[in-house]
Short mmCIF file of C-alpha atoms in Angstrom, two decimals:
data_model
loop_
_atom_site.label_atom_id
_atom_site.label_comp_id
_atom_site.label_asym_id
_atom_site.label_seq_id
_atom_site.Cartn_x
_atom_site.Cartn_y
_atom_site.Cartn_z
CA UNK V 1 7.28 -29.78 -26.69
CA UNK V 2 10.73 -29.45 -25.02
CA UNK V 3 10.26 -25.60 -25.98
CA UNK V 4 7.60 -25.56 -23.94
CA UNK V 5 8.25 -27.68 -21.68
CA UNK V 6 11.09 -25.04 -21.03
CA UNK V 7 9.36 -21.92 -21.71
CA UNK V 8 7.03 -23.08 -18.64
CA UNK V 9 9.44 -24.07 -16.16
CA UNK V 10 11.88 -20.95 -16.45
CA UNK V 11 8.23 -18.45 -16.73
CA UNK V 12 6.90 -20.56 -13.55
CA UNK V 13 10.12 -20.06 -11.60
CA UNK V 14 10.98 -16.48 -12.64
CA UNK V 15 7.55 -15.14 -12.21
CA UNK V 16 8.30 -16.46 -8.48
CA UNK V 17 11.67 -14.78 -8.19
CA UNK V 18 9.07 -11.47 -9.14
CA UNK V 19 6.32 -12.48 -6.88
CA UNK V 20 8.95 -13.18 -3.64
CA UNK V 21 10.27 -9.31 -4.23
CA UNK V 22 7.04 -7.82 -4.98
CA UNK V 23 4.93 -9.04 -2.95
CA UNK V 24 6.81 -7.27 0.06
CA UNK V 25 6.40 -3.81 -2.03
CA UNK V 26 2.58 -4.78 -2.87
CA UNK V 27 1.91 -5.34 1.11
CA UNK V 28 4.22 -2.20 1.80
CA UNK V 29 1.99 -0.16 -0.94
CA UNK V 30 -1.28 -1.98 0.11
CA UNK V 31 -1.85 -1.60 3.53
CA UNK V 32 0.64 1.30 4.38
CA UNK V 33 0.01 3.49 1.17
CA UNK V 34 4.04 4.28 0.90
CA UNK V 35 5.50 4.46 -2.72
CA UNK V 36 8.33 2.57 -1.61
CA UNK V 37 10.90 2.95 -5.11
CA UNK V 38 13.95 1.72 -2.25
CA UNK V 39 12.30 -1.81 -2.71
CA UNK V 40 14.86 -2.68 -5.40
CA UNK V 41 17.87 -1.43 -3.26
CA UNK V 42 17.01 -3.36 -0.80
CA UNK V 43 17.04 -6.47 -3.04
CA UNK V 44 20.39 -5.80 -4.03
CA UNK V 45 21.64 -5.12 -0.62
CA UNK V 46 20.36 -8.74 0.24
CA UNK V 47 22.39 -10.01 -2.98
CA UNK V 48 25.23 -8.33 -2.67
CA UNK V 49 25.88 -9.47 1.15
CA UNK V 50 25.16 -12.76 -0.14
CA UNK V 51 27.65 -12.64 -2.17
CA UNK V 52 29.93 -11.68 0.10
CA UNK V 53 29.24 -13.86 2.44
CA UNK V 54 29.60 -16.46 0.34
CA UNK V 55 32.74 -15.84 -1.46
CA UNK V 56 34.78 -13.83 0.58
CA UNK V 57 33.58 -15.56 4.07
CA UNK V 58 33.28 -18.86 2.25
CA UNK V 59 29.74 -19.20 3.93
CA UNK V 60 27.66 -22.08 2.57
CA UNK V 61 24.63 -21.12 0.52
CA UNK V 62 22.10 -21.48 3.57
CA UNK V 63 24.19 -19.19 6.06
CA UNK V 64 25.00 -16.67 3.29
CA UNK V 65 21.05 -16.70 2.59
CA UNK V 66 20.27 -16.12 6.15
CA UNK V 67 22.93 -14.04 6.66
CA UNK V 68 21.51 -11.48 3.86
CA UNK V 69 18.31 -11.42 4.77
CA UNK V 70 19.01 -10.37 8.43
CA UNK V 71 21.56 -8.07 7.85
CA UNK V 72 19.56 -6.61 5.24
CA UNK V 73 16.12 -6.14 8.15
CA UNK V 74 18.83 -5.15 10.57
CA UNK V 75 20.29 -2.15 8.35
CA UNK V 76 17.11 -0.70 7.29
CA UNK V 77 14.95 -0.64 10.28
CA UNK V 78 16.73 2.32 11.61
CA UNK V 79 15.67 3.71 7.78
CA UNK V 80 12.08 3.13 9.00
CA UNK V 81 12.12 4.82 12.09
CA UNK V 82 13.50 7.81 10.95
CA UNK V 83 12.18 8.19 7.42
CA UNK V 84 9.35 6.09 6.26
CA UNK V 85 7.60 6.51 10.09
CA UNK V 86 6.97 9.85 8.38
CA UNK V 87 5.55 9.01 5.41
CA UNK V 88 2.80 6.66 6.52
CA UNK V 89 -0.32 7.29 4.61
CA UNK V 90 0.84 10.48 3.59
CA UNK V 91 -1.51 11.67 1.21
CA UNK V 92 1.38 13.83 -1.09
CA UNK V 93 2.84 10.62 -3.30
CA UNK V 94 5.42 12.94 -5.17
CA UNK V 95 7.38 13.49 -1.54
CA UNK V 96 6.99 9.59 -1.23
CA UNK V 97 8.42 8.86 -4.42
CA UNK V 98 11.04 11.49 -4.64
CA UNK V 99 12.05 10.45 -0.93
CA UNK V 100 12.66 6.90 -1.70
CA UNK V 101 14.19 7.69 -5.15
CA UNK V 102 16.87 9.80 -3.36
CA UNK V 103 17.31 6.73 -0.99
CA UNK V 104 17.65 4.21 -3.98
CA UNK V 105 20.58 6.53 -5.83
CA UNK V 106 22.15 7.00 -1.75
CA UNK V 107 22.18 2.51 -1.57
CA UNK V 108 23.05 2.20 -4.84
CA UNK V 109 26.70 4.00 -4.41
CA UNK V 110 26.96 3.01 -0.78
CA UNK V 111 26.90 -0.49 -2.43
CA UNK V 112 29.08 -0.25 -5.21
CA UNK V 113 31.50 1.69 -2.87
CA UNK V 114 31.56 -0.91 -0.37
CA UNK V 115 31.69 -3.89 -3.00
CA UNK V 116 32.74 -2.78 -6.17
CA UNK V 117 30.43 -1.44 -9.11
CA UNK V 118 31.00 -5.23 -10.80
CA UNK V 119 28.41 -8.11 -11.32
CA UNK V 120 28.14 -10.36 -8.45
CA UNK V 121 27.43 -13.88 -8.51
CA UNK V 122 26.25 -16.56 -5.68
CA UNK V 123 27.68 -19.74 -5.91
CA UNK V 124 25.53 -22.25 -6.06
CA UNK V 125 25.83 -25.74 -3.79
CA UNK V 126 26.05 -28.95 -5.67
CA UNK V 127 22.32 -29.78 -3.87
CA UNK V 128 20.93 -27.23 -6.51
CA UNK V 129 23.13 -27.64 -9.63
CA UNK V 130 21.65 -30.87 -10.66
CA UNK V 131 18.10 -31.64 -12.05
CA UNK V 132 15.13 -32.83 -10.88
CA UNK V 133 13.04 -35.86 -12.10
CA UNK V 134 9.64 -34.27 -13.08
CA UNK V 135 7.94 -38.24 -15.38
CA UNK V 136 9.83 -38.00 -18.09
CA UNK V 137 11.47 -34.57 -18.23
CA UNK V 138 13.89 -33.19 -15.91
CA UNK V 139 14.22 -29.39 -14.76
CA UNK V 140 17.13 -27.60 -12.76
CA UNK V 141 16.88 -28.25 -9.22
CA UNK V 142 17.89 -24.66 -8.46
CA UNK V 143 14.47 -23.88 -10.44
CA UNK V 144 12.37 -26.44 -8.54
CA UNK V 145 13.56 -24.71 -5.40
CA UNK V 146 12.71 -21.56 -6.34
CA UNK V 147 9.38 -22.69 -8.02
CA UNK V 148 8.88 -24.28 -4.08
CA UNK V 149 10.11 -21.16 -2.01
CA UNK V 150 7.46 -18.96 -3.73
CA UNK V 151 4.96 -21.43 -2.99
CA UNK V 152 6.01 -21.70 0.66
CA UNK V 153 6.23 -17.78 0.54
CA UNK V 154 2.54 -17.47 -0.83
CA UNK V 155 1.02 -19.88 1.50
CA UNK V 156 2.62 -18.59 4.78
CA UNK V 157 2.14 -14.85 3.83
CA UNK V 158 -1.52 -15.68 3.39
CA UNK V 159 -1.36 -17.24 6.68
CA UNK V 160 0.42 -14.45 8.40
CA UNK V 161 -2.23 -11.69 7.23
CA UNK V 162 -5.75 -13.81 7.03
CA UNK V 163 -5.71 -16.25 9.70
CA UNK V 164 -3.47 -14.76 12.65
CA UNK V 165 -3.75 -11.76 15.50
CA UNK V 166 -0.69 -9.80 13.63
CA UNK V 167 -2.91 -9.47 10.14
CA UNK V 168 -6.04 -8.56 11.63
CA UNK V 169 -4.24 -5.96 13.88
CA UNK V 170 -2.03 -4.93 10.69
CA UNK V 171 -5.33 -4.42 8.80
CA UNK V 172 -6.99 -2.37 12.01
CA UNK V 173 -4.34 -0.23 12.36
CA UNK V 174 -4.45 0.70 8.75
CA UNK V 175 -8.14 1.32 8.21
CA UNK V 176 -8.05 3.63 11.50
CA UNK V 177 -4.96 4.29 13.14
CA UNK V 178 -6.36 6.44 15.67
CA UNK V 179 -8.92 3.91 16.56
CA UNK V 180 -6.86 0.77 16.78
CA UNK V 181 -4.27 3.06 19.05
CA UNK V 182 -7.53 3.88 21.72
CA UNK V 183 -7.83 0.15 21.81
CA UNK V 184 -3.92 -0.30 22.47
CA UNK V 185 -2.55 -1.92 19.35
CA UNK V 186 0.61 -0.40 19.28
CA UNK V 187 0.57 0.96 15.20
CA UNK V 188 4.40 1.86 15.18
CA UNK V 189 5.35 -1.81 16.29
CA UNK V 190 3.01 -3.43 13.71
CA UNK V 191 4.34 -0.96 11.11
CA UNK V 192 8.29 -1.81 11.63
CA UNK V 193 7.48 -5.93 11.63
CA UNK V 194 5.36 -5.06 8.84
CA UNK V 195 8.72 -3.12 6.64
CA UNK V 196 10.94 -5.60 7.78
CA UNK V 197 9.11 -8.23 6.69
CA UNK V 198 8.88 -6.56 2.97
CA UNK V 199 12.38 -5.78 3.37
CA UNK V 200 13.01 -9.57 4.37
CA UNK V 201 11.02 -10.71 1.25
CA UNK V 202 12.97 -8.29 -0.96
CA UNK V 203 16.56 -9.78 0.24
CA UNK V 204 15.13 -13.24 -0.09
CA UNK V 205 14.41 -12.71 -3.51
CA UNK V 206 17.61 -10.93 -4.09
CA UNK V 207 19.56 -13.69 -3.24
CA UNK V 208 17.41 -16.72 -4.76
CA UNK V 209 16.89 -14.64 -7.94
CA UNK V 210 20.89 -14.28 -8.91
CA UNK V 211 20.73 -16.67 -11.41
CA UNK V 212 17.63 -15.20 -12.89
CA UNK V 213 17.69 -11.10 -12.11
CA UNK V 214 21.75 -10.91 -12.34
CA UNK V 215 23.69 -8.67 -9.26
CA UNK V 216 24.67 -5.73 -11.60
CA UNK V 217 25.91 -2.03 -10.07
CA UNK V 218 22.19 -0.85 -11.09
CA UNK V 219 20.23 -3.52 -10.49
CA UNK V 220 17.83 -1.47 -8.31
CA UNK V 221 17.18 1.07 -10.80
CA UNK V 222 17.04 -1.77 -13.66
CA UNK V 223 14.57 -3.88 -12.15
CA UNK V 224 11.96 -1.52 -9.76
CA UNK V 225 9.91 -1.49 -13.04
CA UNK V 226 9.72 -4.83 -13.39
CA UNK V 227 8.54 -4.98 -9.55
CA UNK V 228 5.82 -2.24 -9.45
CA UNK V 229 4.88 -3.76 -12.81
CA UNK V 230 3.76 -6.51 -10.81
CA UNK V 231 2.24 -4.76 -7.98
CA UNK V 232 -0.04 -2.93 -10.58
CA UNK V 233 -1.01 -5.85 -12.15
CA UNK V 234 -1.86 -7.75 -9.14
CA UNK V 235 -3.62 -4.83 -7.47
CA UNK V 236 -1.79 -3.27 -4.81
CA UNK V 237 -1.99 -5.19 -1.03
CA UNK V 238 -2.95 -8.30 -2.62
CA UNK V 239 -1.16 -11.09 -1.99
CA UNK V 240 -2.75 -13.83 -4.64
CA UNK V 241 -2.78 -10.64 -6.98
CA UNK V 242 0.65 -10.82 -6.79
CA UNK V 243 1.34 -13.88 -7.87
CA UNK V 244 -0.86 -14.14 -10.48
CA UNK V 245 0.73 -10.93 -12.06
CA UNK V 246 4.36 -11.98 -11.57
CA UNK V 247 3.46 -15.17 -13.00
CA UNK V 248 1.39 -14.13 -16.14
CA UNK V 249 4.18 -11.52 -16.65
CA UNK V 250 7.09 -13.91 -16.04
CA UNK V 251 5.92 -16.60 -18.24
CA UNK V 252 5.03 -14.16 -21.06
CA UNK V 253 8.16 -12.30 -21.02
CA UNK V 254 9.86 -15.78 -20.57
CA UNK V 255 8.01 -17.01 -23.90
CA UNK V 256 9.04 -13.67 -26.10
CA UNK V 257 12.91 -14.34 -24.92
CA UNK V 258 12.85 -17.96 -26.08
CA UNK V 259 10.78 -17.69 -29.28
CA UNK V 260 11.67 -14.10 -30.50
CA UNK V 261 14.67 -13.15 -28.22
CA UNK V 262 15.78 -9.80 -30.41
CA UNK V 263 12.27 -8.58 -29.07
CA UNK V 264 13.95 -8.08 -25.47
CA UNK V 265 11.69 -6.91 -22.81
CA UNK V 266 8.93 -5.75 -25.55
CA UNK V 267 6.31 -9.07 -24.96
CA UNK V 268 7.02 -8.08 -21.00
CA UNK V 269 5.83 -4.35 -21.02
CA UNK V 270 3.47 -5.38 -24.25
CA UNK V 271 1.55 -7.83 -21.69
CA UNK V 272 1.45 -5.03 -18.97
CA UNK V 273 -0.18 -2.08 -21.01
CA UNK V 274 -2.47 -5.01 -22.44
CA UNK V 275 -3.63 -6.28 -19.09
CA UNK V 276 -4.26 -2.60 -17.11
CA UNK V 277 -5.75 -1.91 -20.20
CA UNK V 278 -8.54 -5.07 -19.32
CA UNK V 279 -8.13 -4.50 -15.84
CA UNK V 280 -6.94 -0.43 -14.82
CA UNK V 281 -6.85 -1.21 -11.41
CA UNK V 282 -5.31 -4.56 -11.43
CA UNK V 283 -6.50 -8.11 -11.16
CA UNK V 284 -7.58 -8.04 -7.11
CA UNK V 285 -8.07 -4.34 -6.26
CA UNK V 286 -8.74 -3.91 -2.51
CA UNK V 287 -7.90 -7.20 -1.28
CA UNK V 288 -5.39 -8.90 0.82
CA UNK V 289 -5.73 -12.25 -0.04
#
């Protein structure tokens, strides 16, 4: 029982780390058909400023959260306005992918110029290092927090796109740009709050994932299969999709480390062919919510 007890707790709260970073590429891929491969990067950006912020600034863990995730929106909107503005629905996916490939190998080496090609780590405050009462078994608090952030990320992203003016206009502008331009929805606006918000969600999960996704010099190129594993699971724009692949995935991969760890990653990838196997075009094709 305390195997499982265990195998469910660290599979609940890494399939969240995985859902907070994907989703952003899911909504990116979704609703503005760009084969965004930077998503990664831009994760490690967020953790690596983090990082930074707090050890070398000696930021406490909120700032040096905050701190990430805007610098993180700040430095690539300018990356959105003059590259993936072009790419918008672009119907040739190889100039997509090989475009935000290129940019991936260019953040990578910025990053490990400008920080050193080491593994980073994000202290922790002594809030999160304890555990948490859950009847009569206790969990890390760090773990609870990020089993609640996802939660709070799930439930106020399905606000955001379902039940206010910004996701019905999002959704508009995508199904026919042209159209929702004649009736003065300004498509360029919606599209840049749009990237920054995946780009947001990618340095949030950057930073709450350290313990669980370590800050190594390759991180981005390690772990974008992990992410787009999700997205095809969940079925690309789909927000509950999302979450229901990262957590299937995350507890199954999760279960194969504890029980057969000298399996790595195999249970992982094992679950993924088996699943798009069942379902080819993931779990909520099509859908938003």
């Amino acid at each position: 029982m305390e195997t499982l007890f265990g195998i469910a707790v660290d599979g609940v709260a890494y399939g969240m780390i995985l859902f907070i970073i994907s989703v952003g590429l899911s909504v990116t891929l979704g609703l503005m058909r760009v084969v965004n491969l930077a998503h990664g990067a831009f994760a490690m950006v967020g953790g690596y400023v983090a990082s930074y912020a707090a050890q070398s600034l000696g930021l406490p863990y909120p700032a040096a959260l905050v701190v990430a995730v805007a610098l993180t929106v700040l430095a690539t909107l300018p990356l959105e306005k003059l590259l993936y503005r072009r790419i918008y629905g672009h119907a040739n996916e190889l100039g997509q992918v090989l475009l935000t490939i290129g940019l991936t190998f260019v953040i990578v080496a910025t990053v490990n110029y400008l920080f050193g090609p080491t593994l980073k780590r994000i202290p922790l405050p002594d809030l999160l290092l304890g555990t948490v009462s859950l009847g009569p078994k206790a969990i890390p608090t760090h773990r609870a927090f990020v089993i609640g952030m996802g939660a709070v990320t799930l439930l106020g992203l399905w606000w955001l796109l379902e039940r206010t003016d910004f996701g019905i206009r999002l959704r508009a502008a995508v199904d026919d740009p042209a159209m929702a331009a004649a009736l003065g929805i300004r498509t360029e606006r919606l599209y840049m709050a749009t990237f920054a918000l995946g780009t947001g969600l990618a340095a949030l999960g950057g930073v709450l994932g350290a313990e669980l996704l370590p800050l190594e010099p390759y991180y981005a190129i390690r772990y974008i299969v992990l992410f787009l594993a999700v997205v095809a699971v969940g079925g690309a724009g789909s927000i509950f999709g999302s979450a229901a692949a990262a957590l299937a995935l995350g507890i199954t991969d999760t279960a194969g480390k504890y029980l057969i760890p000298n399996f790595g990653e195999f249970f992982f990838y094992a679950a993924l062919i088996l699943i798009l196997f069942r379902w080819p075009h993931g779990f909520f094709k099509g859908r938003t919510a």
